[in-house]
């Protein structure tokens, strides 16, 4: 099975351009076995052949592996800290802001940032949001959300920034137009530079240590001095100085 798994990973890298070697092994193994079994396949060779010929199976595989759970203002108390840092640290420091929401899933995270910009009347902010997953980016651009993804959004904001659409909520064009979505793989693609804030949350938990450290190193390089890195609630950095960061709080780091 080990050899078969290695061959499958090499095949995925070649055919689907996804680097599974950087994802935590045990977790990945479990998820692949589970998604393969639900596709009715009994081994990885058969599963690879099915992925190759059936685009739906391919889609399900990629969706399952990339895990896109998210919500607006995820971990609200930490998002509040980020909002305070935008006002107290970034706005006084920079004339305009360039912000990156990396691994943005269906857009709840970058749209939360756009709502913060709107709320504080920060006009000159460019928000770039990226993810490895094409399908998820289509959904992000559509901007349609369920109640469960909006539980941290205040009633006033819900009224101001969303339209009801059946059982769902659609984000307004004013918020939508503040975010530019692009495809980007944190493991394989080059990183843009000159950001004043990078938000990269709940994705490095799936990466092996070496890959995670490489992502942190590249994020540090992509930030301007005095810019901020906002991590996920289980992704505190234990040795921030080694990446050129100074700790502002457990999940916020300043590029020094
Ligand atoms: C759990 S979601 C996190 C969404 C959002 N950042 C949050 O914290 O709510 C993880 C996202 O990482 C994306 N992802 C997984 N591997 C990636 C990679 N190598 N490069 C970029 N995005 C990746 C997935 O497609 C998924 O949308």
mmCIF file of C-alpha atoms and ligand atoms in Angstrom:
data_model
loop_
_atom_site.group_PDB
_atom_site.id
_atom_site.type_symbol
_atom_site.label_atom_id
_atom_site.label_comp_id
_atom_site.label_asym_id
_atom_site.label_seq_id
_atom_site.Cartn_x
_atom_site.Cartn_y
_atom_site.Cartn_z
ATOM 1 C CA UNK A 1 0.000 0.000 0.000
ATOM 2 C CA UNK A 2 2.889 2.409 0.858
ATOM 3 C CA UNK A 3 4.403 2.058 -2.613
ATOM 4 C CA UNK A 4 1.002 2.308 -4.231
ATOM 5 C CA UNK A 5 0.360 5.503 -2.223
ATOM 6 C CA UNK A 6 3.680 7.034 -3.333
ATOM 7 C CA UNK A 7 2.919 6.219 -6.970
ATOM 8 C CA UNK A 8 -0.561 7.737 -6.582
ATOM 9 C CA UNK A 9 0.921 10.945 -5.097
ATOM 10 C CA UNK A 10 3.411 11.202 -7.966
ATOM 11 C CA UNK A 11 0.559 10.686 -10.414
ATOM 12 C CA UNK A 12 -1.527 13.428 -8.717
ATOM 13 C CA UNK A 13 1.432 15.811 -8.908
ATOM 14 C CA UNK A 14 1.963 15.087 -12.575
ATOM 15 C CA UNK A 15 -1.671 15.021 -13.745
ATOM 16 C CA UNK A 16 -3.496 17.283 -11.287
ATOM 17 C CA UNK A 17 -0.579 19.578 -10.358
ATOM 18 C CA UNK A 18 -1.100 19.151 -6.632
ATOM 19 C CA UNK A 19 1.794 18.471 -4.239
ATOM 20 C CA UNK A 20 0.428 15.879 -1.789
ATOM 21 C CA UNK A 21 3.964 15.197 -0.464
ATOM 22 C CA UNK A 22 3.717 18.357 1.614
ATOM 23 C CA UNK A 23 0.461 17.338 3.327
ATOM 24 C CA UNK A 24 0.535 15.399 6.624
ATOM 25 C CA UNK A 25 0.793 11.738 5.708
ATOM 26 C CA UNK A 26 -1.555 9.919 8.111
ATOM 27 C CA UNK A 27 -4.401 12.386 7.707
ATOM 28 C CA UNK A 28 -3.994 12.393 3.937
ATOM 29 C CA UNK A 29 -3.863 8.617 3.785
ATOM 30 C CA UNK A 30 -7.086 8.368 5.775
ATOM 31 C CA UNK A 31 -8.882 10.934 3.620
ATOM 32 C CA UNK A 32 -7.760 9.413 0.336
ATOM 33 C CA UNK A 33 -8.787 5.911 1.429
ATOM 34 C CA UNK A 34 -12.167 7.218 2.484
ATOM 35 C CA UNK A 35 -12.874 9.204 -0.724
ATOM 36 C CA UNK A 36 -11.576 6.303 -2.849
ATOM 37 C CA UNK A 37 -13.895 3.818 -1.121
ATOM 38 C CA UNK A 38 -16.906 6.086 -1.547
ATOM 39 C CA UNK A 39 -16.134 6.260 -5.275
ATOM 40 C CA UNK A 40 -16.511 2.467 -5.305
ATOM 41 C CA UNK A 41 -12.821 1.712 -5.939
ATOM 42 C CA UNK A 42 -10.827 -0.900 -4.096
ATOM 43 C CA UNK A 43 -7.313 0.297 -4.899
ATOM 44 C CA UNK A 44 -5.499 3.498 -5.882
ATOM 45 C CA UNK A 45 -4.703 2.341 -9.391
ATOM 46 C CA UNK A 46 -8.386 1.830 -10.135
ATOM 47 C CA UNK A 47 -9.181 5.170 -8.433
ATOM 48 C CA UNK A 48 -6.557 7.058 -10.485
ATOM 49 C CA UNK A 49 -8.034 5.619 -13.685
ATOM 50 C CA UNK A 50 -11.513 6.741 -12.617
ATOM 51 C CA UNK A 51 -10.269 10.238 -11.691
ATOM 52 C CA UNK A 52 -8.632 10.449 -15.111
ATOM 53 C CA UNK A 53 -11.760 9.610 -17.040
ATOM 54 C CA UNK A 54 -14.553 11.081 -14.902
ATOM 55 C CA UNK A 55 -14.392 14.832 -14.227
ATOM 56 C CA UNK A 56 -17.009 14.565 -11.467
ATOM 57 C CA UNK A 57 -14.905 12.002 -9.564
ATOM 58 C CA UNK A 58 -11.890 14.265 -10.096
ATOM 59 C CA UNK A 59 -13.798 17.215 -8.648
ATOM 60 C CA UNK A 60 -14.985 15.236 -5.616
ATOM 61 C CA UNK A 61 -11.428 14.038 -4.989
ATOM 62 C CA UNK A 62 -9.932 17.549 -5.115
ATOM 63 C CA UNK A 63 -12.728 19.021 -2.981
ATOM 64 C CA UNK A 64 -12.354 16.320 -0.377
ATOM 65 C CA UNK A 65 -8.591 16.646 -0.157
ATOM 66 C CA UNK A 66 -8.538 20.433 0.084
ATOM 67 C CA UNK A 67 -11.190 20.744 2.884
ATOM 68 C CA UNK A 68 -12.895 24.086 2.549
ATOM 69 C CA UNK A 69 -14.769 24.666 5.803
ATOM 70 C CA UNK A 70 -14.968 28.374 6.634
ATOM 71 C CA UNK A 71 -17.254 31.123 7.940
ATOM 72 C CA UNK A 72 -17.370 34.911 8.223
ATOM 73 C CA UNK A 73 -15.161 36.308 11.029
ATOM 74 C CA UNK A 74 -13.966 32.815 11.911
ATOM 75 C CA UNK A 75 -12.883 32.867 15.580
ATOM 76 C CA UNK A 76 -14.550 36.236 16.068
ATOM 77 C CA UNK A 77 -12.477 37.338 19.076
ATOM 78 C CA UNK A 78 -9.261 36.879 17.051
ATOM 79 C CA UNK A 79 -10.768 38.630 14.014
ATOM 80 C CA UNK A 80 -11.574 41.528 16.378
ATOM 81 C CA UNK A 81 -7.855 41.673 17.244
ATOM 82 C CA UNK A 82 -7.031 41.807 13.529
ATOM 83 C CA UNK A 83 -9.585 44.607 13.024
ATOM 84 C CA UNK A 84 -7.978 46.575 15.888
ATOM 85 C CA UNK A 85 -4.511 46.002 14.383
ATOM 86 C CA UNK A 86 -5.707 47.293 11.002
ATOM 87 C CA UNK A 87 -6.848 50.530 12.644
ATOM 88 C CA UNK A 88 -4.111 50.957 15.242
ATOM 89 C CA UNK A 89 -1.094 49.583 13.376
ATOM 90 C CA UNK A 90 -1.629 49.490 9.605
ATOM 91 C CA UNK A 91 -3.707 52.608 8.883
ATOM 92 C CA UNK A 92 -1.353 55.012 10.714
ATOM 93 C CA UNK A 93 1.652 53.321 9.095
ATOM 94 C CA UNK A 94 0.729 52.969 5.419
ATOM 95 C CA UNK A 95 -0.991 55.297 2.936
ATOM 96 C CA UNK A 96 -2.706 52.454 1.136
ATOM 97 C CA UNK A 97 -3.172 48.813 2.058
ATOM 98 C CA UNK A 98 -2.537 45.667 0.049
ATOM 99 C CA UNK A 99 -4.023 42.660 1.816
ATOM 100 C CA UNK A 100 -3.842 38.955 0.901
ATOM 101 C CA UNK A 101 -6.306 36.344 2.089
ATOM 102 C CA UNK A 102 -4.471 33.119 1.174
ATOM 103 C CA UNK A 103 -6.391 29.815 1.017
ATOM 104 C CA UNK A 104 -9.608 31.846 1.121
ATOM 105 C CA UNK A 105 -12.062 29.004 0.401
ATOM 106 C CA UNK A 106 -15.542 30.303 -0.540
ATOM 107 C CA UNK A 107 -14.599 33.913 0.224
ATOM 108 C CA UNK A 108 -16.012 34.384 3.730
ATOM 109 C CA UNK A 109 -12.581 35.470 4.986
ATOM 110 C CA UNK A 110 -11.693 38.128 2.353
ATOM 111 C CA UNK A 111 -15.288 39.435 2.382
ATOM 112 C CA UNK A 112 -15.035 39.766 6.196
ATOM 113 C CA UNK A 113 -11.910 41.866 5.611
ATOM 114 C CA UNK A 114 -13.755 43.919 2.956
ATOM 115 C CA UNK A 115 -16.573 44.537 5.448
ATOM 116 C CA UNK A 116 -14.017 45.763 8.004
ATOM 117 C CA UNK A 117 -12.604 48.156 5.369
ATOM 118 C CA UNK A 118 -16.103 49.384 4.539
ATOM 119 C CA UNK A 119 -17.011 49.816 8.213
ATOM 120 C CA UNK A 120 -13.913 51.948 8.886
ATOM 121 C CA UNK A 121 -14.162 53.784 5.574
ATOM 122 C CA UNK A 122 -10.723 52.580 4.468
ATOM 123 C CA UNK A 123 -11.074 53.240 0.746
ATOM 124 C CA UNK A 124 -7.532 52.683 -0.503
ATOM 125 C CA UNK A 125 -7.281 48.998 0.318
ATOM 126 C CA UNK A 126 -6.710 46.305 -2.264
ATOM 127 C CA UNK A 127 -7.784 42.815 -1.166
ATOM 128 C CA UNK A 128 -6.440 39.824 -3.073
ATOM 129 C CA UNK A 129 -7.936 36.436 -2.228
ATOM 130 C CA UNK A 130 -6.498 33.151 -3.465
ATOM 131 C CA UNK A 131 -7.096 29.425 -3.238
ATOM 132 C CA UNK A 132 -5.779 26.299 -4.935
ATOM 133 C CA UNK A 133 -9.290 25.121 -5.767
ATOM 134 C CA UNK A 134 -10.954 26.427 -8.970
ATOM 135 C CA UNK A 135 -14.471 25.364 -8.020
ATOM 136 C CA UNK A 136 -14.260 27.070 -4.671
ATOM 137 C CA UNK A 137 -13.126 30.291 -6.371
ATOM 138 C CA UNK A 138 -16.221 30.232 -8.592
ATOM 139 C CA UNK A 139 -18.337 29.962 -5.428
ATOM 140 C CA UNK A 140 -16.347 32.732 -3.759
ATOM 141 C CA UNK A 141 -17.023 35.064 -6.679
ATOM 142 C CA UNK A 142 -20.713 34.191 -6.549
ATOM 143 C CA UNK A 143 -20.750 35.200 -2.854
ATOM 144 C CA UNK A 144 -23.752 33.159 -1.709
ATOM 145 C CA UNK A 145 -23.819 32.021 1.932
ATOM 146 C CA UNK A 146 -25.850 29.947 4.373
ATOM 147 C CA UNK A 147 -27.009 30.999 7.861
ATOM 148 C CA UNK A 148 -24.407 28.734 9.451
ATOM 149 C CA UNK A 149 -21.573 30.607 7.742
ATOM 150 C CA UNK A 150 -22.940 33.960 8.910
ATOM 151 C CA UNK A 151 -23.394 33.358 12.619
ATOM 152 C CA UNK A 152 -20.681 35.888 13.553
ATOM 153 C CA UNK A 153 -22.113 38.617 11.327
ATOM 154 C CA UNK A 154 -24.056 41.258 13.270
ATOM 155 C CA UNK A 155 -27.673 41.898 12.256
ATOM 156 C CA UNK A 156 -26.806 45.423 11.134
ATOM 157 C CA UNK A 157 -24.015 44.163 8.880
ATOM 158 C CA UNK A 158 -26.234 41.409 7.516
ATOM 159 C CA UNK A 159 -28.742 44.031 6.479
ATOM 160 C CA UNK A 160 -26.107 46.377 5.100
ATOM 161 C CA UNK A 161 -23.881 43.970 3.188
ATOM 162 C CA UNK A 162 -26.159 41.087 2.116
ATOM 163 C CA UNK A 163 -29.336 40.475 0.093
ATOM 164 C CA UNK A 164 -31.624 37.573 0.910
ATOM 165 C CA UNK A 165 -31.834 34.972 -1.886
ATOM 166 C CA UNK A 166 -34.248 32.191 -0.922
ATOM 167 C CA UNK A 167 -32.664 30.464 2.071
ATOM 168 C CA UNK A 168 -29.256 32.009 1.349
ATOM 169 C CA UNK A 169 -27.635 35.415 1.581
ATOM 170 C CA UNK A 170 -25.845 37.115 -1.315
ATOM 171 C CA UNK A 171 -23.017 39.543 -0.610
ATOM 172 C CA UNK A 172 -23.588 43.027 -2.086
ATOM 173 C CA UNK A 173 -21.677 44.236 -5.140
ATOM 174 C CA UNK A 174 -20.095 46.987 -3.044
ATOM 175 C CA UNK A 175 -18.301 44.377 -0.909
ATOM 176 C CA UNK A 176 -17.705 42.020 -3.824
ATOM 177 C CA UNK A 177 -15.965 44.693 -5.871
ATOM 178 C CA UNK A 178 -13.387 45.187 -3.115
ATOM 179 C CA UNK A 179 -11.992 41.652 -3.521
ATOM 180 C CA UNK A 180 -10.002 40.249 -6.415
ATOM 181 C CA UNK A 181 -9.931 36.425 -6.575
ATOM 182 C CA UNK A 182 -7.113 34.419 -8.176
ATOM 183 C CA UNK A 183 -5.929 30.839 -8.214
ATOM 184 C CA UNK A 184 -2.773 30.255 -6.169
ATOM 185 C CA UNK A 185 -1.082 27.185 -4.712
ATOM 186 C CA UNK A 186 0.790 27.994 -1.510
ATOM 187 C CA UNK A 187 3.131 25.066 -2.069
ATOM 188 C CA UNK A 188 3.954 25.374 -5.757
ATOM 189 C CA UNK A 189 3.345 28.956 -6.930
ATOM 190 C CA UNK A 190 5.468 32.066 -6.436
ATOM 191 C CA UNK A 191 4.292 34.635 -3.920
ATOM 192 C CA UNK A 192 3.431 38.228 -4.798
ATOM 193 C CA UNK A 193 5.225 40.900 -2.750
ATOM 194 C CA UNK A 194 4.548 44.220 -0.990
ATOM 195 C CA UNK A 195 1.613 43.134 1.146
ATOM 196 C CA UNK A 196 0.712 45.054 4.305
ATOM 197 C CA UNK A 197 -1.282 42.140 5.699
ATOM 198 C CA UNK A 198 -1.345 38.444 4.883
ATOM 199 C CA UNK A 199 -4.131 36.307 6.321
ATOM 200 C CA UNK A 200 -3.379 32.629 6.007
ATOM 201 C CA UNK A 201 -5.554 30.575 8.322
ATOM 202 C CA UNK A 202 -6.534 26.954 8.726
ATOM 203 C CA UNK A 203 -4.530 25.565 5.853
ATOM 204 C CA UNK A 204 -0.972 25.054 7.185
ATOM 205 C CA UNK A 205 -2.467 22.626 9.749
ATOM 206 C CA UNK A 206 -2.701 20.157 6.855
ATOM 207 C CA UNK A 207 0.941 20.618 5.841
ATOM 208 C CA UNK A 208 4.023 18.803 7.127
ATOM 209 C CA UNK A 209 6.336 20.943 9.294
ATOM 210 C CA UNK A 210 8.866 21.514 6.560
ATOM 211 C CA UNK A 211 6.214 22.701 4.088
ATOM 212 C CA UNK A 212 4.542 24.854 6.750
ATOM 213 C CA UNK A 213 7.847 26.565 7.602
ATOM 214 C CA UNK A 214 8.505 27.220 3.924
ATOM 215 C CA UNK A 215 5.053 28.834 3.614
ATOM 216 C CA UNK A 216 5.779 31.055 6.661
ATOM 217 C CA UNK A 217 9.170 32.014 5.214
ATOM 218 C CA UNK A 218 7.594 32.995 1.890
ATOM 219 C CA UNK A 219 4.769 34.901 3.588
ATOM 220 C CA UNK A 220 7.360 36.838 5.564
ATOM 221 C CA UNK A 221 9.144 37.718 2.312
ATOM 222 C CA UNK A 222 5.898 38.804 0.705
ATOM 223 C CA UNK A 223 5.179 41.281 3.522
ATOM 224 C CA UNK A 224 6.429 44.854 3.766
ATOM 225 C CA UNK A 225 8.291 45.739 6.978
ATOM 226 C CA UNK A 226 5.681 46.707 9.562
ATOM 227 C CA UNK A 227 3.060 44.543 7.851
ATOM 228 C CA UNK A 228 1.004 41.936 9.677
ATOM 229 C CA UNK A 229 0.617 38.164 9.383
ATOM 230 C CA UNK A 230 -2.677 36.778 10.719
ATOM 231 C CA UNK A 231 -2.687 32.997 11.379
ATOM 232 C CA UNK A 232 -5.374 30.471 12.329
ATOM 233 C CA UNK A 233 -6.542 29.670 15.863
ATOM 234 C CA UNK A 234 -4.468 26.468 15.990
ATOM 235 C CA UNK A 235 -1.504 27.852 14.077
ATOM 236 C CA UNK A 236 0.471 29.912 16.595
ATOM 237 C CA UNK A 237 4.120 30.317 15.517
ATOM 238 C CA UNK A 238 6.555 29.127 18.205
ATOM 239 C CA UNK A 239 9.695 30.706 16.773
ATOM 240 C CA UNK A 240 8.450 33.912 15.073
ATOM 241 C CA UNK A 241 11.884 35.564 15.086
ATOM 242 C CA UNK A 242 13.292 32.847 12.818
ATOM 243 C CA UNK A 243 10.862 34.011 10.110
ATOM 244 C CA UNK A 244 11.534 37.705 10.730
ATOM 245 C CA UNK A 245 8.325 38.172 12.738
ATOM 246 C CA UNK A 246 7.632 39.855 16.063
ATOM 247 C CA UNK A 247 4.685 38.522 18.028
ATOM 248 C CA UNK A 248 1.863 41.042 18.537
ATOM 249 C CA UNK A 249 -0.513 38.426 19.983
ATOM 250 C CA UNK A 250 -0.821 34.638 19.698
ATOM 251 C CA UNK A 251 -2.193 34.827 16.164
ATOM 252 C CA UNK A 252 -0.876 38.176 14.908
ATOM 253 C CA UNK A 253 2.743 38.771 13.899
ATOM 254 C CA UNK A 254 4.494 41.875 12.647
ATOM 255 C CA UNK A 255 7.178 41.706 9.964
ATOM 256 C CA UNK A 256 10.305 43.336 11.379
HETATM 257 C C1 LIG B 1 -10.215 25.101 5.897
HETATM 258 S S1 LIG B 1 -10.146 26.154 4.485
HETATM 259 C C2 LIG B 1 -9.654 27.682 5.246
HETATM 260 C C3 LIG B 1 -10.468 28.849 4.748
HETATM 261 C C4 LIG B 1 -10.214 30.172 5.473
HETATM 262 N N1 LIG B 1 -8.826 30.561 5.361
HETATM 263 C C5 LIG B 1 -10.614 30.059 6.921
HETATM 264 O O1 LIG B 1 -9.751 29.989 7.801
HETATM 265 O O2 LIG B 1 -11.815 30.036 7.190
HETATM 266 C C6 LIG B 1 -8.668 25.588 3.711
HETATM 267 C C7 LIG B 1 -8.506 26.071 2.288
HETATM 268 O O3 LIG B 1 -7.169 25.815 1.887
HETATM 269 C C8 LIG B 1 -7.168 25.532 0.511
HETATM 270 N N2 LIG B 1 -5.913 24.853 0.202
HETATM 271 C C9 LIG B 1 -5.532 23.579 0.460
HETATM 272 N N3 LIG B 1 -4.288 23.348 0.001
HETATM 273 C C10 LIG B 1 -3.859 24.529 -0.543
HETATM 274 C C11 LIG B 1 -2.657 24.942 -1.191
HETATM 275 N N4 LIG B 1 -1.648 24.089 -1.360
HETATM 276 N N5 LIG B 1 -2.583 26.219 -1.637
HETATM 277 C C12 LIG B 1 -3.612 27.088 -1.492
HETATM 278 N N6 LIG B 1 -4.777 26.763 -0.895
HETATM 279 C C13 LIG B 1 -4.898 25.500 -0.421
HETATM 280 C C14 LIG B 1 -8.403 24.676 0.331
HETATM 281 O O4 LIG B 1 -8.837 24.634 -1.009
HETATM 282 C C15 LIG B 1 -9.390 25.348 1.282
HETATM 283 O O5 LIG B 1 -10.225 26.252 0.605
#
